[in-house]
Every structure is written in structure tokens, then in C-alpha cells.
Tab-separated table of C-alpha atoms in Angstrom:
chain	number	residue	atom	x	y	z
A	271	MET	CA	4.029	70.510	-16.741
A	272	THR	CA	4.840	72.741	-19.786
A	273	ASP	CA	6.784	75.989	-19.575
A	274	ASP	CA	4.250	78.772	-20.007
A	275	THR	CA	7.146	81.241	-20.929
A	276	SER	CA	7.800	79.249	-24.248
A	277	SER	CA	5.518	79.650	-27.138
A	278	ALA	CA	7.126	76.681	-29.031
A	279	PRO	CA	5.180	73.467	-28.502
A	280	LEU	CA	6.951	70.767	-26.655
A	281	PRO	CA	7.943	67.592	-28.589
A	282	THR	CA	5.941	64.435	-28.287
A	283	HIS	CA	7.413	61.030	-28.045
A	284	THR	CA	5.704	57.659	-28.677
A	285	PHE	CA	6.197	54.457	-26.723
A	286	THR	CA	4.561	51.252	-27.840
A	287	ILE	CA	3.823	48.719	-25.118
A	288	PRO	CA	5.112	45.197	-26.542
A	289	SER	CA	2.419	42.769	-27.317
A	290	SER	CA	3.992	40.290	-24.854
A	291	VAL	CA	3.125	42.664	-21.985
A	292	ALA	CA	-0.436	43.392	-20.637
A	293	ALA	CA	-1.004	47.144	-20.709
A	294	VAL	CA	-2.668	46.985	-17.345
A	295	ALA	CA	0.438	45.302	-15.865
A	296	LEU	CA	2.498	48.192	-16.878
A	297	LEU	CA	0.060	51.079	-16.302
A	298	GLY	CA	-1.397	49.647	-13.104
A	299	PRO	CA	-5.012	49.169	-12.074
A	300	ALA	CA	-6.993	52.227	-13.036
A	301	ASP	CA	-3.720	53.591	-14.440
A	302	GLU	CA	-2.185	53.999	-10.953
A	303	PHE	CA	1.400	53.670	-12.101
A	304	LEU	CA	0.789	55.863	-15.151
A	305	ARG	CA	-0.271	58.617	-12.776
A	306	LEU	CA	2.570	57.933	-10.510
A	307	ILE	CA	4.994	58.194	-13.472
A	308	GLU	CA	3.349	61.527	-14.663
A	309	ASP	CA	3.774	62.963	-11.162
A	310	SER	CA	7.485	62.163	-11.165
A	311	PHE	CA	8.479	63.789	-14.438
A	312	GLU	CA	7.897	67.328	-15.978
A	313	ALA	CA	5.896	65.767	-18.888
A	314	ARG	CA	2.343	64.990	-19.846
A	315	ILE	CA	1.720	61.336	-20.420
A	316	HIS	CA	-1.308	59.706	-22.068
A	317	ALA	CA	-2.133	56.164	-22.824
A	318	ARG	CA	-4.471	54.810	-25.444
A	319	GLY	CA	-4.451	51.052	-26.101
A	320	ASN	CA	-0.817	49.962	-26.359
A	321	THR	CA	0.445	53.382	-27.210
A	322	ILE	CA	1.806	55.830	-24.733
A	323	THR	CA	2.618	59.431	-25.756
A	324	VAL	CA	4.896	61.549	-23.708
A	325	THR	CA	4.966	65.402	-24.255
A	326	GLY	CA	7.705	67.306	-22.569
A	327	ALA	CA	11.311	68.554	-22.723
A	328	PRO	CA	13.540	66.061	-24.496
A	329	SER	CA	15.550	65.174	-21.420
A	330	GLU	CA	12.354	64.413	-19.407
A	331	ALA	CA	10.786	62.422	-22.229
A	332	ALA	CA	13.767	60.381	-22.582
A	333	LEU	CA	13.938	59.521	-18.872
A	334	VAL	CA	10.158	58.520	-19.167
A	335	GLU	CA	11.098	56.237	-22.096
A	336	ARG	CA	13.898	54.684	-20.274
A	337	LEU	CA	11.706	54.067	-17.230
A	338	LEU	CA	9.015	52.428	-19.306
A	339	ASP	CA	11.714	50.217	-20.984
A	340	GLU	CA	13.052	49.223	-17.533
A	341	LEU	CA	9.456	48.457	-16.231
A	342	VAL	CA	8.866	46.188	-19.218
A	343	THR	CA	12.065	44.319	-18.723
A	344	ILE	CA	10.970	43.646	-15.105
A	345	LEU	CA	7.492	42.554	-16.211
A	346	ARG	CA	9.191	40.071	-18.662
A	347	THR	CA	11.056	38.338	-15.896
A	348	GLY	CA	7.692	37.335	-14.363
A	349	GLN	CA	7.751	39.848	-11.597
A	350	ASN	CA	4.649	42.122	-11.073
A	351	LEU	CA	5.054	45.818	-10.627
A	352	SER	CA	4.026	47.784	-7.568
A	353	ARG	CA	4.129	51.386	-6.483
A	354	GLU	CA	7.349	50.711	-4.666
A	355	THR	CA	8.951	49.202	-7.753
A	356	VAL	CA	8.052	52.208	-9.877
A	357	GLU	CA	9.219	54.594	-7.239
A	358	ARG	CA	12.578	52.891	-6.811
A	359	SER	CA	13.081	52.696	-10.518
A	360	VAL	CA	12.351	56.428	-10.981
A	361	SER	CA	14.853	57.067	-8.156
A	362	MET	CA	17.619	55.055	-9.736
A	363	LEU	CA	17.196	56.792	-13.082
A	364	ARG	CA	17.155	60.258	-11.403
A	365	THR	CA	20.462	59.408	-9.713
A	366	GLU	CA	22.125	58.044	-12.880
A	367	THR	CA	23.413	54.905	-11.271
A	368	ARG	CA	25.476	52.623	-13.582
A	369	GLU	CA	23.111	49.834	-12.711
A	370	LYS	CA	19.792	49.552	-14.567
A	371	PRO	CA	16.643	49.396	-12.388
A	372	ALA	CA	15.797	45.896	-13.963
A	373	GLU	CA	19.196	44.776	-12.994
A	374	VAL	CA	18.684	45.571	-9.389
A	375	LEU	CA	14.975	44.856	-8.828
A	376	SER	CA	14.958	41.466	-10.906
A	377	LEU	CA	17.909	39.941	-9.090
A	378	ASN	CA	16.508	36.833	-7.285
A	379	ILE	CA	18.458	35.677	-4.302
A	380	LEU	CA	16.115	33.186	-2.751
A	381	SER	CA	12.598	31.928	-3.198
A	382	ASN	CA	10.633	30.143	-0.442
A	383	ARG	CA	6.823	29.539	-0.105
A	384	GLY	CA	6.015	31.775	-3.080
A	385	ARG	CA	7.956	34.614	-1.806
A	386	THR	CA	11.164	35.861	-3.527
A	387	ILE	CA	14.033	37.827	-1.822
A	388	ARG	CA	15.578	40.523	-3.901
A	389	PRO	CA	17.707	43.768	-3.463
A	390	LYS	CA	15.565	46.906	-3.675
A	391	THR	CA	18.189	49.473	-3.927
A	392	VAL	CA	21.268	50.013	-5.986
A	393	ASN	CA	23.439	49.746	-2.728
A	394	GLN	CA	21.587	46.623	-1.764
A	395	LYS	CA	22.663	45.045	-5.023
A	396	ARG	CA	26.219	46.220	-4.606
A	397	TYR	CA	26.263	44.685	-1.191
A	398	VAL	CA	24.873	41.263	-2.533
A	399	ASP	CA	27.381	41.341	-5.303
A	400	ALA	CA	30.276	41.987	-2.935
A	401	ILE	CA	29.293	38.959	-0.816
A	402	ASP	CA	29.557	36.850	-3.941
A	403	LYS	CA	33.051	38.298	-4.750
A	404	HIS	CA	34.691	38.621	-1.438
A	405	THR	CA	35.652	36.276	1.437
A	406	ILE	CA	34.695	38.862	4.198
A	407	VAL	CA	32.223	41.634	3.679
A	408	PHE	CA	31.123	44.226	6.191
A	409	GLY	CA	27.490	45.558	5.753
A	410	ILE	CA	27.339	48.992	7.603
A	411	GLY	CA	24.190	51.066	7.719
A	412	PRO	CA	21.161	52.088	9.693
A	413	ALA	CA	18.199	49.979	10.736
A	414	GLY	CA	15.934	48.782	7.899
A	415	THR	CA	18.548	48.659	5.159
A	416	GLY	CA	18.406	44.898	4.786
A	417	LYS	CA	22.056	44.322	5.673
A	418	THR	CA	21.354	41.266	7.961
A	419	TYR	CA	18.225	39.961	6.035
A	420	LEU	CA	20.108	39.931	2.663
A	421	ALA	CA	23.251	38.295	4.270
A	422	MET	CA	20.915	35.641	5.738
A	423	ALA	CA	19.376	35.078	2.237
A	424	LYS	CA	22.894	34.577	0.669
A	425	ALA	CA	23.789	32.150	3.479
A	426	VAL	CA	20.751	29.994	2.834
A	427	GLN	CA	21.446	30.440	-0.914
A	428	ALA	CA	25.032	29.105	-0.487
A	429	LEU	CA	23.827	26.146	1.685
A	430	GLN	CA	21.282	25.112	-0.708
A	431	ALA	CA	23.884	25.297	-3.490
A	432	LYS	CA	26.253	23.110	-1.430
A	433	GLU	CA	28.829	25.955	-1.423
A	434	VAL	CA	29.035	25.562	2.340
A	435	ASN	CA	28.193	22.726	4.776
A	436	ARG	CA	26.719	24.901	7.486
A	437	ILE	CA	25.458	28.419	8.553
A	438	ILE	CA	26.572	30.104	11.721
A	439	LEU	CA	24.733	33.142	12.930
A	440	THR	CA	26.086	34.990	15.925
A	441	ARG	CA	25.595	38.292	17.824
A	442	PRO	CA	27.346	39.912	20.750
A	443	ALA	CA	25.047	39.490	23.810
A	444	VAL	CA	25.175	43.127	24.922
A	445	GLU	CA	22.233	45.560	24.523
A	446	ALA	CA	21.001	48.576	26.447
A	447	GLY	CA	23.895	48.068	28.917
A	448	GLU	CA	22.551	44.712	30.129
A	449	ARG	CA	24.837	41.682	30.642
A	450	LEU	CA	23.804	38.137	30.412
A	451	GLY	CA	25.057	37.262	34.003
A	452	PHE	CA	22.545	39.763	35.459
A	453	LEU	CA	19.495	38.658	33.447
A	454	PRO	CA	17.006	36.177	35.052
A	455	GLY	CA	16.473	32.665	33.659
A	456	SER	CA	18.599	29.743	32.344
A	457	LEU	CA	21.389	30.289	29.824
A	458	SER	CA	19.045	29.593	26.849
A	459	GLU	CA	16.394	32.009	28.320
A	460	LYS	CA	19.011	34.588	28.564
A	461	ILE	CA	20.493	34.056	25.185
A	462	ASP	CA	17.224	33.754	23.173
A	463	PRO	CA	16.015	37.361	23.214
A	464	TYR	CA	19.354	38.587	21.636
A	465	LEU	CA	19.239	35.921	18.853
A	466	ARG	CA	15.471	36.027	18.276
A	467	PRO	CA	15.770	38.394	15.200
A	468	LEU	CA	18.163	35.778	13.489
A	469	TYR	CA	15.548	33.174	14.101
A	470	ASP	CA	12.820	35.262	12.718
A	471	ALA	CA	14.763	35.905	9.627
A	472	LEU	CA	15.550	32.376	9.186
A	473	HIS	CA	11.833	31.359	9.385
A	474	ASP	CA	11.229	33.564	6.447
A	475	MET	CA	13.766	31.685	4.273
A	476	VAL	CA	13.507	28.027	5.403
A	477	ASP	CA	10.646	25.731	5.912
A	478	PRO	CA	9.866	26.129	9.581
A	479	ASP	CA	9.361	22.373	9.984
A	480	THR	CA	13.038	21.801	8.976
A	481	ILE	CA	14.563	24.347	11.139
A	482	PRO	CA	14.624	22.184	14.419
A	483	LYS	CA	16.351	19.422	12.414
A	484	LEU	CA	18.876	21.868	11.035
A	485	LEU	CA	19.575	23.334	14.402
A	486	ALA	CA	19.945	19.710	15.910
A	487	SER	CA	22.248	18.436	13.371
A	488	GLY	CA	24.591	21.641	13.583
A	489	VAL	CA	23.802	22.520	10.013
A	490	VAL	CA	22.538	25.736	11.295
A	491	GLU	CA	23.995	27.177	14.429
A	492	VAL	CA	22.783	30.301	16.232
A	493	ALA	CA	25.042	31.407	19.234
A	494	PRO	CA	26.382	34.396	21.079
A	495	LEU	CA	29.601	35.723	19.982
A	496	ALA	CA	31.459	34.361	23.042
A	497	PHE	CA	30.811	30.862	21.841
A	498	MET	CA	33.042	31.444	18.732
A	499	ARG	CA	36.245	31.766	20.744
A	500	GLY	CA	38.920	29.161	20.203
A	501	ARG	CA	37.128	27.621	17.189
A	502	SER	CA	38.144	27.422	13.388
A	503	LEU	CA	35.112	27.806	11.253
A	504	ASN	CA	35.551	25.769	7.915
A	505	ASP	CA	33.123	25.222	5.104
A	506	ALA	CA	30.734	27.715	6.772
A	507	PHE	CA	28.806	30.910	5.999
A	508	VAL	CA	29.359	33.017	9.160
A	509	ILE	CA	27.259	36.028	10.041
A	510	LEU	CA	28.134	38.443	12.775
A	511	ASP	CA	25.116	40.744	13.486
A	512	GLU	CA	24.950	43.857	15.611
A	513	ALA	CA	28.718	43.991	15.245
A	514	GLN	CA	28.794	47.645	16.557
A	515	ASN	CA	28.511	46.028	19.992
A	516	THR	CA	31.784	44.149	19.736
A	517	THR	CA	35.014	45.552	21.345
A	518	PRO	CA	38.059	45.661	18.910
A	519	GLU	CA	39.332	42.548	20.786
A	520	GLN	CA	36.100	40.668	20.066
A	521	MET	CA	36.033	41.767	16.425
A	522	LYS	CA	39.667	40.464	16.003
A	523	MET	CA	38.741	37.150	17.735
A	524	PHE	CA	35.736	36.648	15.409
A	525	LEU	CA	37.592	37.608	12.164
A	526	THR	CA	40.387	35.115	13.066
A	527	ARG	CA	37.912	32.282	13.324
A	528	LEU	CA	37.775	32.250	9.574
A	529	GLY	CA	38.466	28.655	8.238
A	530	PHE	CA	39.083	27.181	4.818
A	531	GLY	CA	36.077	27.283	2.285
A	532	SER	CA	34.312	29.682	4.461
A	533	LYS	CA	32.616	33.189	3.972
A	534	MET	CA	31.956	35.873	6.568
A	535	VAL	CA	29.628	38.854	6.581
A	536	VAL	CA	29.605	41.305	9.356
A	537	THR	CA	26.676	43.662	9.849
A	538	GLY	CA	26.051	46.647	12.079
A	539	ASP	CA	25.069	50.221	12.581
A	540	VAL	CA	27.776	52.387	14.144
A	541	THR	CA	25.247	54.933	15.145
A	542	GLN	CA	23.628	52.437	17.589
A	543	VAL	CA	26.320	51.312	19.879
A	544	ASP	CA	25.191	49.877	23.138
A	545	LEU	CA	28.606	49.147	24.753
A	546	PRO	CA	29.309	50.672	28.325
A	547	SER	CA	30.630	54.129	28.182
A	548	GLY	CA	34.169	54.431	27.302
A	549	ASN	CA	34.365	51.095	25.329
A	550	LYS	CA	35.379	51.398	21.671
A	551	SER	CA	33.221	49.663	19.060
A	552	GLY	CA	35.112	47.096	17.052
A	553	LEU	CA	33.093	48.020	14.069
A	554	ARG	CA	34.068	51.567	14.162
A	555	VAL	CA	37.796	50.823	14.230
A	556	VAL	CA	37.966	47.764	11.891
A	557	GLN	CA	37.828	49.766	8.606
A	558	ASP	CA	40.824	51.684	9.511
A	559	ILE	CA	42.670	48.502	10.334
A	560	LEU	CA	41.603	46.333	7.298
A	561	ASP	CA	40.785	48.973	4.572
A	562	ASP	CA	43.755	47.883	2.538
A	563	VAL	CA	43.530	44.059	2.990
A	564	ARG	CA	42.546	42.294	-0.296
A	565	ASP	CA	39.259	40.147	-0.372
A	566	ILE	CA	37.712	42.312	2.307
A	567	HIS	CA	35.004	44.558	1.375
A	568	PHE	CA	33.172	47.436	3.094
A	569	ALA	CA	29.629	48.084	1.938
A	570	ASN	CA	27.959	51.045	3.195
A	571	LEU	CA	24.124	51.444	3.177
A	572	THR	CA	22.289	54.777	3.997
A	573	ALA	CA	18.917	56.091	4.868
A	574	SER	CA	17.987	55.929	1.134
A	575	ASP	CA	18.398	52.071	1.365
A	576	VAL	CA	15.808	51.732	4.169
A	577	VAL	CA	13.152	49.330	2.756
A	578	ARG	CA	10.750	49.421	5.763
A	579	HIS	CA	7.887	51.950	6.050
A	580	LYS	CA	8.803	55.382	4.317
A	581	LEU	CA	8.892	57.121	7.773
A	582	VAL	CA	11.779	54.889	8.921
A	583	GLY	CA	14.026	56.232	6.179
A	584	GLN	CA	12.946	59.831	7.012
A	585	ILE	CA	13.545	59.206	10.796
A	586	VAL	CA	17.091	57.758	10.072
A	587	ALA	CA	17.951	60.726	7.821
A	588	ALA	CA	16.462	63.255	10.345
A	589	TYR	CA	18.571	61.773	13.217
A	590	GLY	CA	21.717	61.590	11.123
A	591	GLU	CA	21.205	65.381	10.304
A	592	TYR	CA	20.532	66.325	13.964
A	593	GLU	CA	23.661	64.305	15.270
A	594	GLU	CA	25.965	65.870	12.611
A	595	HIS	CA	24.796	69.303	13.480
A	596	ALA	CA	24.955	68.716	17.294
A	597	THR	CA	28.672	67.447	17.096
A	598	ARG	CA	29.984	70.499	15.025
A	599	PRO	CA	32.662	72.262	16.815
A	600	GLU	CA	30.770	75.703	16.945
A	601	GLN	CA	27.779	73.893	18.568
A	602	VAL	CA	29.780	72.040	21.026
A	603	GLU	CA	31.587	75.325	22.118
A	604	ARG	CA	28.226	76.891	22.698
A	605	GLY	CA	26.851	73.864	24.559
A	606	GLY	CA	24.234	73.412	21.728
A	607	HIS	CA	22.723	70.030	20.999
A	608	GLY	CA	20.395	70.908	18.200
A	609	ARG	CA	19.552	73.456	15.536
A	610	PRO	CA	20.240	77.210	16.659
């Protein structure tokens, strides 16, 4: 979109699609990706054969050229482009992150049955990198940011690479104020609903036929947090999910289970605490306690890292804005709970 107040013609830049890359793979079916790129920048973009011309302000044209370079790099890794890939690449370039889009979107963590698990945002890549570098990592963020799913993928990757001998997946069995003792059914029937999300993620990453064998042999263990008490977890990749529902005492108990040759990832959303009123969340206080301890890393994910339906990210952001506004001192004094 040119500036009508300027009589000087805007410069034109030329980008040549490498012969090793099919133009339709870069531009999309019926030029879908090309139109998306044009809508994302203040520039006119035209493709003819293997040549793309970009007309616009130098800063915008330079960003378009960088984007095209990144998309070509992604294609050369064997990955196909999608609208999501293009949109996320644009977002990364706009926010001027130190990581290049191709570095983030082409990092393969795990492949299974023709499906590859990769980070989709800069913060997700930083989270994955932190798991590689640190013994204990906390992944804190709202629903849909991939904090548990990516930790599961790293656990399976570590098991396949024989970096650990087993995977232990655990959750506190407290949700919506219910306690196991008051739920109907046998112990396994009581436990199963709380652990089902972990089983579901595992099914995405491991051949379903092998899962019963892995569980029976103890190579993979899925159990409530209470079952961790008194144990020392050696040569294991241990994931504590829904950690916002631990008490400070439970969090201490879990972290001190760390054994030799093990790695721990703790995930949770501090805005979704289901503990009885008056109980502190172990996830909320642990950063103040362990912030200065070496080899422990806190990774924070936000609404911009939500990789579910676009509306999920918008819902998370809207709730965060509402809650921040509702807890401001002037609103509390007036008894307000929302926008004035």
C-alpha cells in the first residue's frame, strides 16, 4: 500500500526463487501464501515465474525478502509450508527475535507415524532448548501453549536415545475441588480421568501397540503425585503436569525425588489453580524459592504461544486482561470486577 502523499516512486526489489524450490511450494496453491504475505506488509508483491518483485518502503521490502529467505530455508528441510507457518514466520520477524523463523519451525523433536513434533513459537523453542540444557525446567503458561506436549516429546526422545531408562508421568489428583476418596469406583477408575491427558499425548508419540508393554515393564509409569513419596527417581525423565495444583509441601516432596542421571520438567498454569480455598499453590511460590539455584530454569509461555485454535489464544489474552484490570487497587476499592 503506497503512500499517496509522496510523489517519488517507491523502490522495487527482486527476489529469485531458487531452482531447487518449486514456486508453488513457496507461493502456495493459487498463490495463497503470496496473498497472505502481501496482506502482512505495506508493499506490493508480484510473482512471475521464479521472480518475485517487491515494491514498497525499503524497511518493508527488506522484511519481505527476509521472510522469503526463511520460507525457502524451511522448504529445503523437507517441510511443507502452511498458512500457520507463514503467519508465525511473519510474527517472528515483526517482533525481531534473535531466533530465525527457520531455526524455530524446522527443529524436529520427534517423528512418529509420519507426523513430526516441532516447536511453533520462539518461546516454545527456548523451552525445548532449556530442557536440553538444564536438569530441572519449569514450563509455566496458559492452556494450549504446548508445555506438557513438548515435555512429553522430549521425554520420548530421551528414552529412544537411551539417555534415560524410563519415563515417569505424574499429576496431582485434585481438580475442581474433588478428592479421590470421595469419587466412585476402584482406585484405577478414580485415577484414570486425571491421568488421561498424559495417556493421550503418549499415544501421539509412541506406537499404541507398544504402550501396554512399556507400562507393564515399568519403562513408562503414569501415576498420581502421591505415589512419588519416598522414592528416588534415578535414570528417569520425570514430568509433573498440572503443577499449579500442588501445595508447597508437595512441590518440595516431588523435586527432592530427583535421582542420578534424571531430568525433571514441571508444567502448569498459575491462573488455573483448583486447590481448596486458602491453600497456596506450590507452583506460585517455587520460583521465589529456587530462582537463584543453578541448573534450574523457569520458562514462561504466554497467550502468543497458544497453538490451538486462534480463538483460544484470544480467549486466554482476554481473560488475562480482565483479571489484571479486576485486581487493580482502584477497582478493588470500588468493588469493581471488570471494566468501568
